[in-house]
XYZ file of N, CA and C in Angstrom:
534
model
N -13.156 -5.495 14.867
C -11.856 -5.584 14.225
C -11.465 -4.329 13.275
N -10.237 -4.089 13.325
C -9.743 -3.037 12.444
C -9.873 -3.787 10.810
N -10.116 -2.688 9.869
C -10.110 -2.954 8.797
C -8.654 -2.589 8.073
N -8.419 -3.541 7.436
C -6.948 -3.498 6.646
C -7.111 -2.478 5.334
N -5.867 -1.763 5.305
C -5.936 -0.847 4.230
C -4.910 -1.149 2.848
N -5.340 -0.974 2.001
C -4.110 -1.099 0.878
C -2.823 -0.165 0.879
N -1.714 -0.888 0.551
C -0.510 -0.246 0.536
C -0.257 0.002 -1.010
N 0.149 1.122 -1.453
C 0.497 1.573 -2.899
C 2.139 1.665 -2.990
N 2.373 1.094 -3.995
C 3.780 1.066 -4.411
C 4.177 1.564 -5.859
N 4.960 2.685 -6.140
C 5.118 3.182 -7.369
C 6.666 2.516 -7.721
N 6.578 1.789 -8.717
C 7.812 1.292 -8.897
C 8.220 1.218 -10.338
N 9.425 0.917 -10.724
C 9.866 0.854 -12.407
C 11.319 0.903 -12.272
N 11.776 0.770 -13.433
C 13.208 0.573 -13.740
C 13.877 2.164 -13.252
N 15.273 2.088 -13.182
C 15.901 3.578 -12.616
C 15.916 4.211 -13.781
N 15.568 6.005 -13.467
C 15.354 6.756 -14.615
C 14.051 6.877 -15.262
N 12.884 6.324 -14.516
C 11.654 6.371 -15.042
C 10.742 7.653 -14.607
N 11.240 8.106 -13.209
C 10.671 9.238 -12.699
C 9.923 9.043 -11.364
N 10.348 7.916 -10.918
C 9.786 7.698 -9.280
C 10.331 8.651 -8.263
N 11.364 9.290 -8.238
C 11.636 10.270 -7.326
C 11.339 11.369 -7.576
N 11.172 11.647 -8.958
C 10.763 13.028 -9.390
C 9.241 13.305 -9.182
N 8.344 12.236 -9.119
C 6.997 12.437 -8.973
C 6.666 12.381 -7.478
N 7.455 12.174 -6.693
C 7.188 12.235 -5.210
C 6.736 13.487 -4.523
N 7.354 14.705 -4.955
C 6.749 15.856 -4.463
C 5.256 16.276 -5.021
N 5.274 15.996 -6.144
C 3.831 16.035 -7.055
C 2.604 15.354 -6.064
N 3.189 14.152 -5.790
C 2.223 13.289 -4.863
C 2.011 13.698 -3.616
N 2.912 14.308 -3.148
C 2.739 14.946 -1.559
C 1.731 16.019 -1.743
N 1.829 16.728 -2.728
C 0.814 18.088 -3.026
C -0.597 17.451 -3.454
N -0.500 16.562 -4.361
C -1.998 16.082 -4.855
C -2.771 15.011 -3.968
N -1.897 14.414 -2.777
C -2.375 13.526 -2.038
C -1.964 13.720 -0.652
N -2.284 14.922 -0.144
C -1.785 15.255 1.208
C -2.132 14.415 2.404
N -3.118 13.643 2.203
C -3.782 12.907 3.092
C -3.033 11.478 3.360
N -1.993 11.205 2.391
C -1.273 10.116 2.373
C 0.132 10.389 2.799
N 0.720 9.444 3.211
C 2.327 9.603 3.605
C 2.992 8.843 2.315
N 4.202 9.609 1.807
C 4.793 9.115 0.691
C 6.335 8.915 1.089
N 6.867 7.725 0.935
C 8.235 7.215 1.373
C 8.828 6.891 0.060
N 9.958 6.782 -0.140
C 10.914 6.515 -0.892
C 11.822 5.216 -0.632
N 12.328 4.455 -1.551
C 13.157 3.434 -1.221
C 14.667 4.067 -1.211
N 14.788 4.971 -1.781
C 16.147 5.449 -2.087
C 17.193 5.624 -1.015
N 18.244 5.217 -0.911
C 19.151 4.892 -0.007
C 19.351 6.369 0.971
N 19.548 7.487 -0.055
C 19.639 8.782 0.649
C 18.439 9.276 1.697
N 17.227 8.567 1.421
C 16.122 8.850 2.526
C 16.198 8.291 3.769
N 17.203 7.384 3.903
C 17.323 6.245 5.144
C 18.530 6.968 6.321
N 19.058 7.754 5.917
C 20.133 8.617 6.870
C 21.418 7.682 6.847
N 22.094 7.998 7.861
C 23.464 7.587 8.186
C 23.345 6.091 8.756
N 22.425 5.627 9.412
C 22.330 4.237 10.188
C 21.631 3.485 9.239
N 20.379 3.710 8.953
C 19.270 2.906 8.113
C 19.968 2.740 6.729
N 20.735 3.487 6.231
C 21.660 3.351 4.889
C 22.437 2.140 4.742
N 22.919 1.791 6.245
C 23.886 0.590 6.249
C 22.923 -0.577 6.269
N 21.614 -0.685 5.962
C 20.642 -1.870 5.908
C 20.684 -2.393 4.582
N 20.761 -3.857 4.662
C 20.299 -4.595 3.261
C 19.094 -4.109 2.779
N 18.707 -4.200 1.595
C 17.475 -3.992 0.787
C 16.434 -4.313 1.634
N 16.487 -5.839 1.773
C 15.257 -6.369 2.445
C 14.911 -5.578 3.942
N 16.017 -5.354 4.574
C 15.723 -4.495 5.772
C 15.157 -3.541 5.758
N 15.525 -2.473 4.872
C 14.876 -1.567 4.375
C 13.330 -1.562 3.913
N 13.083 -2.325 3.312
C 11.853 -2.823 2.699
C 11.105 -2.954 3.947
N 11.485 -3.777 4.885
C 10.669 -4.285 6.149
C 10.455 -3.061 6.899
N 11.539 -2.376 7.114
C 11.091 -0.835 7.790
C 10.072 -0.093 7.132
N 10.037 0.063 5.778
C 8.979 0.801 5.091
C 7.655 0.306 5.542
N 7.503 -0.890 5.356
C 6.213 -1.657 5.580
C 5.776 -1.375 6.925
N 6.780 -1.454 8.123
C 6.296 -1.347 9.352
C 5.963 0.149 9.255
N 6.736 1.223 8.773
C 5.983 2.339 8.646
C 4.707 2.839 8.290
N 4.367 1.977 7.232
C 3.271 2.127 6.483
C 2.302 1.453 7.201
N 2.385 0.268 8.184
C 1.395 -0.327 8.891
C 1.334 0.887 10.102
N 2.169 1.636 10.588
C 1.706 2.335 11.739
C 1.089 3.444 10.900
N 1.429 3.900 9.952
C 0.347 4.938 9.451
C -1.066 4.586 8.901
N -1.108 3.315 8.838
C -2.656 2.792 8.523
C -3.362 2.582 9.622
N -2.662 2.363 10.902
C -3.525 2.318 12.195
C -4.057 3.543 12.362
N -3.599 4.873 11.764
C -4.218 6.043 12.090
C -5.295 6.246 10.963
N -5.508 5.386 9.868
C -6.610 5.511 9.227
C -6.119 5.992 7.564
N -4.771 6.430 7.714
C -4.099 7.058 6.613
C -3.613 5.959 5.530
N -3.296 6.423 4.297
C -2.707 5.369 3.344
C -1.214 5.871 3.391
N -0.467 4.835 2.471
C 1.011 5.256 2.295
C 1.342 4.692 0.814
N 2.208 5.555 0.185
C 2.617 5.414 -1.080
C 4.180 5.260 -1.023
N 4.825 4.118 -1.327
C 6.094 3.815 -1.541
C 6.450 4.149 -2.812
N 7.595 4.870 -3.007
C 8.154 5.018 -4.364
C 9.600 4.536 -4.529
N 9.854 3.472 -5.433
C 11.112 2.763 -5.420
C 10.809 1.380 -6.351
N 12.007 0.874 -6.561
C 12.145 -0.392 -7.133
C 11.874 -1.436 -6.142
N 10.725 -1.992 -6.018
C 10.108 -2.690 -5.141
C 9.443 -3.904 -5.557
N 9.555 -5.001 -5.206
C 8.840 -6.161 -6.029
C 7.905 -6.788 -5.305
N 6.895 -7.535 -5.629
C 6.080 -8.316 -4.832
C 6.899 -9.450 -3.864
N 7.371 -9.960 -4.430
C 8.382 -11.024 -3.443
C 9.308 -10.493 -2.167
N 9.513 -8.799 -2.558
C 10.433 -8.408 -1.701
C 9.558 -8.084 -0.319
N 8.311 -7.468 -0.839
C 7.009 -7.235 0.312
C 6.532 -8.574 1.060
N 6.556 -9.574 0.421
C 6.059 -10.952 0.780
C 6.970 -11.278 2.244
N 8.117 -10.999 2.044
C 9.233 -11.265 2.897
C 8.959 -10.604 4.241
N 8.235 -9.383 4.111
C 8.281 -8.395 5.287
C 7.482 -9.220 6.295
N 7.671 -8.854 7.773
C 6.934 -9.543 8.747
C 5.522 -8.717 8.667
N 5.498 -7.635 8.388
C 4.111 -7.190 8.523
C 3.226 -7.025 7.040
N 3.515 -7.847 6.382
C 2.865 -7.854 4.898
C 1.412 -8.087 5.059
N 1.054 -9.083 5.866
C -0.391 -9.225 6.196
C -1.127 -8.243 6.874
N -0.575 -7.181 7.073
C -0.925 -5.913 7.642
C -2.137 -5.357 6.733
N -1.850 -5.433 5.434
C -2.335 -4.731 4.523
C -3.517 -5.602 3.587
N -4.574 -4.795 3.429
C -5.606 -5.737 2.439
C -5.168 -5.965 1.025
N -4.085 -5.100 0.445
C -3.501 -5.462 -0.745
C -2.451 -4.644 -0.971
N -1.489 -5.086 -1.706
C -0.233 -4.188 -2.249
C -0.753 -3.863 -3.698
N -0.852 -2.627 -3.961
C -1.110 -2.040 -5.272
C -0.037 -1.412 -5.949
N 0.676 -2.299 -6.730
C 1.837 -1.460 -7.763
C 1.469 -0.790 -8.838
N 2.090 0.238 -9.111
C 1.897 0.925 -10.207
C 3.298 1.139 -10.904
N 3.313 0.834 -12.215
C 4.480 0.818 -12.966
C 4.833 2.219 -13.785
N 5.849 3.166 -13.459
C 6.180 4.155 -14.398
C 7.137 3.544 -15.266
N 6.960 3.907 -16.638
C 7.806 3.426 -17.649
C 8.155 4.605 -18.647
N 9.165 4.520 -19.439
C 9.640 5.488 -20.334
C 10.291 4.539 -21.329
N 10.592 5.230 -22.476
C 11.119 4.305 -23.827
C 12.637 4.479 -23.205
N 13.312 3.482 -23.944
C 14.639 3.104 -23.503
C 15.545 4.474 -23.737
N 15.413 5.163 -24.893
C 16.229 6.201 -25.023
C 16.203 7.292 -24.225
N 14.943 7.727 -23.741
C 14.726 8.527 -22.653
C 15.181 8.188 -21.139
N 15.231 6.980 -20.880
C 15.611 6.257 -19.690
C 17.213 6.542 -19.670
N 17.646 6.110 -20.724
C 19.217 5.967 -20.829
C 19.841 7.488 -20.781
N 19.059 8.385 -21.455
C 19.414 9.487 -21.136
C 19.402 10.283 -20.051
N 18.142 10.122 -19.219
C 18.059 10.727 -17.688
C 18.972 10.133 -17.052
N 19.615 8.619 -17.169
C 20.228 8.101 -16.238
C 21.963 8.583 -16.431
N 22.208 8.841 -17.729
C 23.500 9.296 -18.151
C 23.792 10.934 -17.650
N 22.720 11.657 -17.317
C 22.505 13.056 -16.899
C 22.395 12.922 -15.456
N 22.576 11.894 -14.585
C 22.278 11.966 -13.348
C 23.537 12.370 -12.387
N 23.738 12.503 -11.234
C 25.038 12.840 -10.617
C 25.530 11.489 -10.437
N 25.037 10.396 -10.276
C 25.910 9.194 -10.376
C 25.693 8.582 -11.719
N 26.144 9.267 -12.688
C 26.081 8.893 -14.246
C 27.404 8.147 -14.521
N 28.246 8.220 -13.451
C 29.436 7.312 -13.704
C 29.296 5.876 -13.694
N 28.164 5.608 -12.916
C 27.950 4.194 -12.589
C 26.879 3.434 -13.808
N 26.699 4.366 -14.771
C 25.647 3.839 -16.014
C 26.371 3.363 -16.950
N 27.135 2.239 -16.999
C 27.832 1.541 -18.173
C 26.747 1.152 -18.988
N 27.179 0.923 -20.373
C 26.414 0.332 -21.169
C 25.657 -1.098 -20.726
N 26.394 -1.808 -20.044
C 25.781 -3.289 -19.581
C 24.926 -2.807 -18.499
N 24.938 -1.752 -17.647
C 23.935 -1.224 -16.718
C 22.751 -1.011 -17.415
N 22.814 0.148 -18.209
C 21.480 0.521 -18.972
C 20.859 -0.694 -19.652
N 21.728 -1.536 -20.179
C 20.982 -2.817 -20.902
C 20.241 -3.458 -19.852
N 20.526 -3.865 -18.670
C 20.054 -4.499 -17.685
C 18.813 -3.823 -17.232
N 18.770 -2.403 -17.154
C 17.510 -2.005 -16.816
C 16.493 -1.629 -18.098
N 17.138 -1.836 -19.230
C 15.999 -1.929 -20.427
C 15.481 -3.225 -20.373
N 16.019 -4.375 -19.772
C 15.576 -5.668 -19.690
C 14.493 -5.625 -18.624
N 14.802 -5.032 -17.686
C 14.086 -4.965 -16.376
C 12.723 -4.395 -16.694
N 12.872 -3.238 -17.304
C 11.853 -2.454 -17.577
C 10.757 -3.244 -18.706
N 11.303 -4.021 -19.578
C 10.439 -4.793 -20.266
C 9.793 -5.854 -19.565
N 10.627 -6.498 -18.584
C 9.910 -7.537 -17.704
C 8.805 -6.786 -16.862
N 9.255 -5.813 -16.315
C 7.745 -5.326 -15.937
C 6.435 -4.897 -16.557
N 6.762 -4.567 -17.819
C 5.806 -4.479 -18.965
C 5.279 -6.099 -19.057
N 5.989 -6.866 -19.346
C 5.547 -8.316 -19.807
C 4.751 -8.855 -18.680
N 5.148 -8.546 -17.602
C 4.545 -9.392 -16.170
C 3.542 -8.716 -15.452
N 3.266 -7.408 -15.971
C 2.205 -6.448 -15.175
C 0.684 -7.153 -14.976
N 0.475 -7.975 -15.799
C -1.041 -8.662 -15.755
C -0.931 -9.823 -14.801
N 0.244 -10.554 -14.827
C 0.349 -11.878 -14.187
C 1.150 -12.005 -12.629
N 2.043 -11.394 -12.570
C 3.064 -11.381 -11.597
C 2.627 -10.383 -10.540
N 1.460 -9.663 -10.849
C 0.978 -8.724 -9.684
C -0.565 -8.823 -9.571
N -0.885 -8.952 -8.080
C -2.379 -9.228 -7.818
C -2.629 -7.820 -6.983
N -3.522 -6.809 -7.302
C -4.115 -6.973 -8.546
C -3.017 -6.513 -9.957
N -3.714 -6.804 -10.777
C -2.388 -6.545 -12.158
C -2.267 -5.063 -11.891
N -1.007 -4.915 -12.247
C -0.185 -3.500 -12.293
C -0.452 -2.769 -13.347
N -0.958 -1.355 -13.254
C -1.041 -0.315 -14.243
C 0.230 -0.015 -14.657
N 0.141 0.496 -15.847
C 1.648 1.408 -16.231
C 1.266 2.770 -16.711
N 2.185 3.592 -16.064
C 1.973 5.074 -16.640
C 3.270 5.516 -17.312
N 3.242 5.839 -18.601
C 4.256 6.376 -19.577
C 4.617 7.885 -18.953
N 6.077 7.904 -18.527
C 6.501 9.159 -18.116
C 7.465 9.660 -19.213
N 7.661 9.001 -20.610
C 8.506 9.428 -21.710
C 8.580 10.963 -21.961
N 7.165 11.607 -22.016
C 6.941 13.141 -22.247
C 6.167 13.662 -21.321
N 5.509 12.804 -20.411
C 4.411 13.506 -19.291
C 5.071 14.180 -18.315
N 4.613 15.420 -18.162
C 5.091 15.916 -16.866
C 4.775 15.263 -15.722
N 5.616 15.656 -14.936
C 5.372 15.062 -13.341
C 4.065 15.390 -12.760
N 3.515 16.348 -12.877
C 2.171 16.695 -12.356
C 1.300 15.769 -13.046
N 1.162 15.636 -13.993
C 0.191 14.609 -14.949
C 0.453 13.255 -14.350
N 1.840 12.895 -14.216
C 2.085 11.745 -13.931
C 1.453 11.290 -12.316
N 1.693 12.264 -11.534
C 0.998 12.397 -10.387
C -0.499 12.372 -10.311
N -1.140 12.931 -11.145
C -2.469 12.888 -11.398
C -2.765 11.561 -11.708
N -2.356 10.791 -12.813
C -2.698 9.665 -13.225
C -2.522 8.526 -11.742
N -1.525 8.815 -11.212
C -1.282 7.700 -9.887
C -2.310 8.166 -8.962
N -2.668 9.510 -8.798
C -3.727 9.865 -7.766
C -5.143 9.029 -8.021
N -5.479 9.128 -9.507
C -6.729 8.481 -10.020
C -6.949 6.947 -9.627
N -5.587 6.329 -10.063
C -5.791 5.059 -9.624
C -5.514 4.680 -8.014
N -4.946 5.469 -7.407
C -5.045 5.462 -6.017
C -6.263 5.670 -5.210
N -6.819 6.573 -5.536
C -8.448 6.907 -5.066
C -9.280 6.218 -5.568
N -9.291 5.516 -6.819
C -10.240 4.345 -7.007
C -9.989 3.183 -6.078
N -8.635 2.771 -6.029
C -8.598 1.728 -5.166
C -8.926 1.859 -3.497
N -8.586 2.999 -3.380
C -8.934 3.433 -1.756
C -10.383 3.517 -1.582
N -11.057 4.022 -2.510
C -12.565 3.872 -2.352
C -13.255 2.799 -2.474
N -12.439 1.953 -3.233
C -13.136 0.311 -3.221
C -13.076 -0.294 -1.849
N -12.303 -0.011 -1.007
C -12.459 -0.520 0.146
C -13.658 -0.262 1.189
N -14.345 0.876 0.638
C -15.428 1.459 1.584
C -16.788 0.886 1.008
N -16.758 0.288 -0.163
C -17.940 -0.312 -0.849
C -18.505 -1.616 -0.304
N -17.426 -2.459 0.127
C -17.745 -3.640 0.800
C -18.627 -3.752 2.127
């Protein structure tokens, strides 16, 4: 019987650094495949898919990677209930979420300086402030295992990736203990 592997998901509100940390993760964890939920990474065909269909595709990719004995990290806003709806959800031993977080002022400044800055109205920024707070408030109870938070306000991407790597390797190595 094939041993199930954990799947790692780096999540957080928009503007916390999920996309920025991806290249560092690829450097620091070369034996892992790193995917993004960003629409730009799906090409012209897959970008037409609804979010849930994209999540399902990502979990299928991760399941295929796991069959080779390698791990996957998905970076993007992805919630446990989105994963539970995917038809290969049971292919993983567990889904380990990691929350990236920064203070509201920093996040709002980052969002207002992005290419898509026109979409970041005061109302949208407020919604992301509330979502970021929800993630903090529910990290221990809505996630199994509980979701650690890494603060990205002034932490360089290489250090954020190092903190993610420590958590990933701890969970990855736990699977070999049993």
